[in-house]
Coordinates of C-alpha atoms and ligand atoms in Angstrom, one line a residue:
Chain A
M1242 CA -12.8 16.9 -2.4
G1243 CA -10.6 13.8 -2.5
E1244 CA -7.0 13.4 -3.2
I1245 CA -5.4 11.6 -6.2
I1246 CA -2.3 9.7 -5.2
V1247 CA -0.1 7.9 -7.7
F1248 CA 2.2 5.1 -6.6
T1249 CA 5.2 4.9 -8.8
S1250 CA 8.7 3.5 -8.8
G1251 CA 10.5 3.4 -12.1
K1252 CA 11.7 -0.1 -11.4
G1253 CA 9.2 -3.0 -11.5
G1254 CA 8.5 -5.5 -8.8
V1255 CA 9.3 -3.2 -5.8
G1256 CA 5.8 -3.5 -4.3
K1257 CA 3.5 -0.8 -5.8
T1258 CA 0.6 -3.2 -6.3
T1259 CA 1.1 -4.9 -3.0
T1260 CA 1.2 -1.5 -1.2
I1261 CA -1.8 0.0 -2.9
A1262 CA -3.9 -3.1 -2.2
N1263 CA -3.0 -2.9 1.5
I1264 CA -3.1 0.8 2.0
G1265 CA -6.4 0.9 0.1
A1266 CA -7.8 -1.7 2.5
G1267 CA -6.2 0.1 5.4
L1268 CA -7.7 3.5 4.6
S1269 CA -11.1 2.0 4.1
Q1270 CA -10.9 0.5 7.6
L1271 CA -10.1 4.0 8.8
D1272 CA -13.4 5.1 7.4
K1273 CA -12.2 6.6 4.2
K1274 CA -13.9 6.0 0.9
V1275 CA -11.3 4.7 -1.4
V1276 CA -11.0 3.8 -5.1
M1277 CA -8.0 2.0 -6.5
L1278 CA -7.2 2.4 -10.2
D1279 CA -5.0 0.1 -12.1
T1280 CA -3.3 1.8 -15.0
D1281 CA -0.9 -1.1 -15.8
M1282 CA -2.6 -1.8 -19.1
G1283 CA -2.0 -5.2 -20.5
L1284 CA -0.4 -6.4 -17.3
R1285 CA -3.1 -5.9 -14.8
N1286 CA -2.7 -7.5 -11.4
L1287 CA -4.2 -5.3 -8.7
D1288 CA -7.5 -7.3 -9.2
V1289 CA -5.5 -10.6 -8.8
V1290 CA -3.8 -9.4 -5.6
M1291 CA -7.2 -8.3 -4.3
G1292 CA -8.9 -11.6 -5.3
L1293 CA -11.4 -9.7 -7.4
E1294 CA -10.4 -11.0 -10.9
D1295 CA -13.7 -12.9 -11.2
R1296 CA -15.8 -9.8 -10.8
I1297 CA -14.5 -7.8 -13.7
N1298 CA -17.1 -6.8 -16.4
Y1299 CA -15.6 -3.5 -17.5
N1300 CA -12.3 -1.9 -17.1
L1301 CA -10.5 1.5 -17.2
L1302 CA -10.2 1.4 -21.0
D1303 CA -13.9 0.9 -21.4
L1304 CA -14.4 4.0 -19.2
L1305 CA -11.9 6.1 -21.2
E1306 CA -13.6 5.0 -24.5
N1307 CA -17.1 5.6 -23.1
R1308 CA -18.2 2.1 -23.4
C1309 CA -19.7 2.0 -19.9
R1310 CA -20.7 4.2 -17.1
L1311 CA -18.5 4.8 -14.0
N1312 CA -20.8 2.7 -11.8
Q1313 CA -20.5 -0.3 -14.1
A1314 CA -16.7 -0.3 -14.0
L1315 CA -16.4 0.2 -10.2
I1316 CA -16.0 -3.1 -8.4
K1317 CA -17.0 -2.9 -4.8
D1318 CA -14.9 -5.0 -2.5
K1319 CA -17.6 -6.3 -0.1
R1320 CA -15.1 -7.4 2.6
F1321 CA -14.2 -3.8 3.3
P1322 CA -16.4 -0.8 4.3
N1323 CA -15.8 1.5 1.4
L1324 CA -13.3 0.1 -1.0
F1325 CA -13.6 0.0 -4.8
L1326 CA -11.4 -1.1 -7.7
I1327 CA -11.3 -0.1 -11.4
P1328 CA -9.2 -2.7 -13.1
A1329 CA -6.8 -2.1 -16.1
S1330 CA -7.6 -3.5 -19.5
L1331 CA -6.1 -6.7 -20.8
K1332 CA -5.3 -4.9 -24.0
N1333 CA -2.1 -2.9 -24.0
V1334 CA -2.9 0.4 -25.7
P1335 CA -0.8 3.6 -26.1
L1336 CA -2.2 5.8 -23.3
G1337 CA -1.2 9.3 -24.5
Q1338 CA -4.4 9.8 -26.5
Y1339 CA -6.5 9.2 -23.4
E1340 CA -5.0 11.8 -21.0
R1341 CA -7.9 14.2 -21.4
A1342 CA -10.5 11.5 -20.8
F1343 CA -8.5 10.3 -17.8
A1344 CA -8.4 13.9 -16.3
I1345 CA -12.2 14.1 -16.6
L1346 CA -12.7 10.7 -15.1
T1347 CA -10.4 11.3 -12.1
E1348 CA -12.0 14.7 -11.5
Q1349 CA -15.3 12.8 -11.1
L1350 CA -13.7 10.3 -8.8
K1351 CA -12.2 13.1 -6.7
S1352 CA -15.7 14.4 -6.0
E1353 CA -17.0 11.0 -4.9
F1354 CA -14.0 9.5 -3.0
D1355 CA -11.7 10.6 -0.3
Y1356 CA -8.7 8.8 -1.9
C1357 CA -8.1 7.7 -5.4
L1358 CA -5.0 5.5 -5.5
I1359 CA -3.4 5.0 -8.9
D1360 CA -1.2 1.9 -9.6
C1361 CA 1.4 3.1 -12.1
P1362 CA 3.1 0.8 -14.6
A1363 CA 6.9 0.3 -14.2
G1364 CA 9.1 2.3 -16.5
I1365 CA 9.1 5.9 -17.5
D1366 CA 7.3 6.0 -20.8
Q1367 CA 3.8 6.7 -21.9
G1368 CA 2.1 4.7 -19.1
F1369 CA 4.1 6.6 -16.5
H1370 CA 3.2 10.0 -17.9
F1371 CA -0.4 9.0 -18.2
A1372 CA -0.7 7.7 -14.6
T1373 CA 1.2 10.7 -13.1
S1374 CA -0.6 13.4 -15.2
V1375 CA -3.7 13.6 -13.0
A1376 CA -2.2 13.1 -9.6
D1377 CA -2.0 15.7 -6.7
R1378 CA 0.5 13.6 -4.8
A1379 CA 3.0 10.9 -5.5
I1380 CA 4.4 8.1 -3.4
I1381 CA 7.6 6.6 -4.8
L1382 CA 8.0 3.0 -3.8
I1383 CA 11.6 1.8 -3.5
T1384 CA 13.5 -1.1 -2.0
P1385 CA 16.8 -0.4 -0.3
H1386 CA 18.7 -1.7 -3.3
I1387 CA 21.0 0.5 -5.3
S1388 CA 19.3 0.0 -8.7
A1389 CA 15.8 0.7 -7.3
V1390 CA 17.0 3.9 -5.6
K1391 CA 18.7 5.0 -8.8
D1392 CA 15.5 4.5 -10.8
A1393 CA 13.5 6.3 -8.2
S1394 CA 15.7 9.3 -8.4
R1395 CA 15.0 9.4 -12.2
V1396 CA 11.3 9.2 -11.4
L1397 CA 11.5 12.1 -8.9
H1398 CA 13.2 14.1 -11.5
L1399 CA 10.5 13.4 -14.0
L1400 CA 7.7 14.3 -11.6
N1401 CA 9.0 17.8 -11.9
G1402 CA 6.8 19.4 -14.5
T1403 CA 3.6 17.6 -13.4
K1404 CA 1.0 19.2 -11.1
I1405 CA 2.1 17.0 -8.3
N1406 CA 3.0 19.1 -5.3
K1407 CA 3.8 16.5 -2.7
V1408 CA 6.2 13.5 -3.0
E1409 CA 7.0 10.9 -0.4
L1410 CA 8.8 7.6 -0.2
I1411 CA 7.9 4.2 1.1
I1412 CA 10.7 1.6 1.5
N1413 CA 9.6 -2.0 0.9
E1414 CA 11.6 -5.1 1.7
Y1415 CA 13.4 -3.2 4.5
D1416 CA 15.6 -5.4 6.6
E1417 CA 16.5 -3.8 10.0
K1418 CA 19.1 -6.5 10.7
L1419 CA 21.0 -5.9 7.5
V1420 CA 20.7 -2.1 8.0
R1421 CA 22.3 -2.5 11.5
K1422 CA 25.1 -4.4 10.0
K1423 CA 25.5 -1.7 7.4
Y1424 CA 25.0 -4.2 4.6
M1425 CA 21.9 -2.3 3.5
L1426 CA 21.0 1.4 2.9
S1427 CA 19.1 2.8 5.9
K1428 CA 15.9 4.9 6.0
N1429 CA 18.1 7.8 7.0
D1430 CA 20.5 7.2 4.1
I1431 CA 17.6 7.3 1.7
E1432 CA 16.0 10.3 3.3
E1433 CA 19.3 12.2 3.0
L1434 CA 19.8 11.2 -0.7
F1435 CA 16.4 12.2 -1.8
D1436 CA 15.7 15.1 0.6
I1437 CA 12.0 14.0 0.8
P1438 CA 10.2 12.4 3.7
V1439 CA 10.0 8.6 4.1
L1440 CA 6.5 7.7 5.2
G1441 CA 7.6 4.4 6.5
T1442 CA 9.2 1.0 5.8
I1443 CA 7.7 -2.4 5.1
P1444 CA 9.7 -5.6 5.9
H1445 CA 9.8 -8.7 3.7
D1446 CA 7.0 -10.9 5.1
Y1447 CA 6.0 -14.3 3.8
K1448 CA 2.5 -13.6 4.9
V1449 CA 2.3 -11.1 2.0
I1450 CA 2.9 -14.0 -0.4
I1451 CA 0.4 -16.2 1.4
S1452 CA -2.3 -13.5 1.4
Q1453 CA -1.8 -12.8 -2.4
N1454 CA -2.0 -16.5 -3.1
K1455 CA -5.4 -16.5 -1.4
G1456 CA -6.5 -13.2 -3.0
I1457 CA -6.9 -11.2 0.3
P1458 CA -5.0 -8.1 1.4
V1459 CA -2.5 -9.0 4.1
V1460 CA -4.1 -6.4 6.5
T1461 CA -6.8 -8.9 7.2
M1462 CA -4.2 -11.2 8.8
H1463 CA -1.9 -10.9 11.8
S1464 CA 1.6 -10.1 10.6
K1465 CA 4.5 -7.7 10.8
A1466 CA 3.5 -6.3 7.4
T1467 CA 0.0 -5.7 8.6
R1468 CA 1.1 -3.4 11.4
R1469 CA 3.3 -1.5 8.9
F1470 CA 0.6 -1.1 6.4
M1471 CA -1.9 0.1 9.0
Y1472 CA 0.7 2.5 10.3
L1473 CA 1.3 3.8 6.7
S1474 CA -2.4 4.2 6.1
K1475 CA -2.6 6.4 9.2
Q1476 CA 0.5 8.3 8.1
M1477 CA -1.1 9.1 4.8
I1478 CA -4.1 10.7 6.5
T1479 CA -2.2 12.7 9.1
D1480 CA 0.3 13.8 6.5
C1481 CA -2.5 15.1 4.3
S1482 CA -4.1 17.2 7.0
C1483 CA -1.0 18.9 8.1
A1484 CA -0.3 22.5 7.3
E1485 CA -0.2 23.3 3.6
G1486 CA 3.1 22.4 2.1
A1487 CA 4.7 21.4 5.4
Y1488 CA 6.0 18.1 3.9
A1489 CA 5.9 19.2 0.3
Y1490 CA 8.8 18.5 -1.8
D1491 CA 9.9 21.8 -3.3
F1492 CA 10.6 21.4 -7.0
S1493 CA 12.1 24.9 -7.4
Chain B
M266 CA 36.7 8.5 1.0
I267 CA 37.5 5.7 3.4
F268 CA 34.9 3.5 5.0
H269 CA 35.0 0.7 7.5
K270 CA 35.8 -2.5 5.8
S271 CA 32.2 -3.8 5.9
D272 CA 30.3 -0.6 5.7
Y273 CA 28.6 -1.5 2.4
S274 CA 25.7 0.9 2.9
S275 CA 28.0 3.9 2.8
I276 CA 29.6 2.7 -0.4
A277 CA 26.2 2.5 -2.0
K278 CA 25.3 5.9 -0.6
E279 CA 28.4 7.6 -2.0
R280 CA 27.9 6.0 -5.4
L281 CA 24.2 7.1 -5.5
K282 CA 25.1 10.6 -4.5
I283 CA 27.4 10.9 -7.5
M284 CA 24.9 9.3 -9.8
M285 CA 22.0 11.5 -8.6
E286 CA 24.1 14.6 -9.0
S287 CA 25.1 13.9 -12.5
D288 CA 21.5 13.1 -13.3
T289 CA 20.2 16.5 -12.5
L290 CA 22.8 18.1 -14.8
E291 CA 20.9 17.5 -18.0
Y292 CA 22.5 20.1 -20.2
S293 CA 21.3 20.3 -23.8
S294 CA 24.0 20.2 -26.4
K295 CA 22.4 23.3 -28.0
D296 CA 22.8 25.3 -24.8
I297 CA 26.4 24.2 -24.6
A298 CA 27.1 25.2 -28.2
Q299 CA 25.6 28.6 -27.6
L300 CA 27.6 29.0 -24.3
K301 CA 30.9 28.2 -26.2
K302 CA 30.0 30.6 -28.9
E303 CA 29.4 33.4 -26.4
I304 CA 32.6 32.6 -24.5
S305 CA 34.7 32.5 -27.6
A306 CA 33.3 35.9 -28.7
L307 CA 34.4 37.3 -25.4
V308 CA 37.8 35.7 -25.6
S309 CA 38.5 37.1 -29.1
R310 CA 37.5 40.5 -27.9
Y311 CA 39.7 40.6 -24.8
F312 CA 42.7 38.9 -26.5
D313 CA 42.2 40.4 -29.9
T314 CA 42.5 36.9 -31.3
P315 CA 40.3 35.2 -34.0
A316 CA 38.2 32.4 -32.6
D317 CA 39.9 29.7 -34.7
L318 CA 43.2 30.2 -32.9
F319 CA 42.0 29.0 -29.5
E320 CA 39.7 26.3 -28.1
I321 CA 37.0 26.4 -25.4
R322 CA 36.7 23.4 -23.1
I323 CA 34.3 23.1 -20.3
T324 CA 34.8 20.5 -17.6
L325 CA 32.2 20.0 -14.8
K326 CA 34.0 19.6 -11.5
Q327 CA 31.3 17.5 -10.0
N328 CA 31.9 14.4 -12.2
Q329 CA 34.8 15.5 -14.4
K330 CA 32.5 15.3 -17.3
R331 CA 33.7 17.3 -20.3
V332 CA 30.9 19.0 -22.2
Ligands
ADP290 N1 6.9 -6.9 1.8 C1 6.9 -8.0 1.0 N2 7.1 -9.2 1.5 C2 7.0 -10.3 0.7 N3 6.7 -10.3 -0.6 C3 6.5 -9.1 -1.1 C4 6.6 -7.9 -0.4 N4 6.3 -6.9 -1.2 C5 6.1 -7.4 -2.5 N5 6.2 -8.7 -2.4 C6 6.1 -9.7 -3.6 O1 7.0 -9.2 -4.6 C7 6.4 -9.3 -5.9 C8 6.3 -7.9 -6.5 O2 5.4 -7.0 -5.8 P1 4.4 -6.1 -6.6 O3 3.6 -5.4 -5.5 O4 3.6 -6.9 -7.6 O5 5.4 -5.1 -7.3 P2 5.1 -4.0 -8.4 O6 3.6 -3.7 -8.4 O7 5.9 -2.8 -8.0 O8 5.6 -4.5 -9.7 C9 5.0 -9.8 -5.6 O9 5.0 -11.2 -5.9 C10 4.7 -9.7 -4.1 O10 4.0 -10.7 -3.6
MG291 MG1 2.3 -3.9 -10.2

């Protein structure tokens, strides 16, 4: 049985899509069968970051409205061993009405994949509730900037009341130099504020931008970010196999 | 609280602490109204004073917010 993990943040532009693309690729290189699901309806870009935009025939909305079979909507990324993508629709529709269909779809994905990674839209309205409603685990993406941290704390609060039983943080755009000077919040500061574990940090890396311009995940290149994404991919697996609840965030 | 002149991360951390605390205190106005009603019933009983002769104010220490 696979695990459904939603990547969320509250604030937009903090690196959800970038992180899913690279952890997805990373996990598949670690022999896991992975499907990435873009729920950012109307503003899809996981396909663009992955360079798979030309291969789209059907999308998540088609699946939810029964216009196609699962196999028709799954795009296989041939550059990786076992990596698939289901893109979002171009149409922006209210997602509340599809929550049941989404639950059925993700149950099916869970039986066929080791990991189902959900790219959540920014904000905390319908799209957020839709994307988080089916997840077993959440990863909150933040940058060490006060507004991103503030928004993430709202998100953590809202995850209370879903069936998610495990929440972790990933810090993107982390600058060790600025942290040492005490210009920027540190990993420890953030861990203390949230009282949930930080899986790891990702530095700003121009190769991320180059790789996205080319439509390939940065983990195929040599870079600082690559090492971090591969480390994070491993963390995700180890973390998952540890004793039940050992790292779980206790909502009570 | 006093920080070293250029310790900007601690400033951010303290501000966030306060923001995150007040966020979790999401009291509903209905609950507050009910609470005030119950307290004023108690006060009238103990002081033998009708409720319109005193006022109940609740101030949360954490953020000095009056509810
Ligand atoms: N570690 C990084 N280094 C350099 N650029 C990054 C990094 N993380 C994200 N970006 C860039 O920032 C922008 C926003 O990232 P994205 O993953 O699309 O955020 P989100 O999905 O949360 O809105 C993108 O253009 C991406 O290329
Ligand atoms: Mg995105």
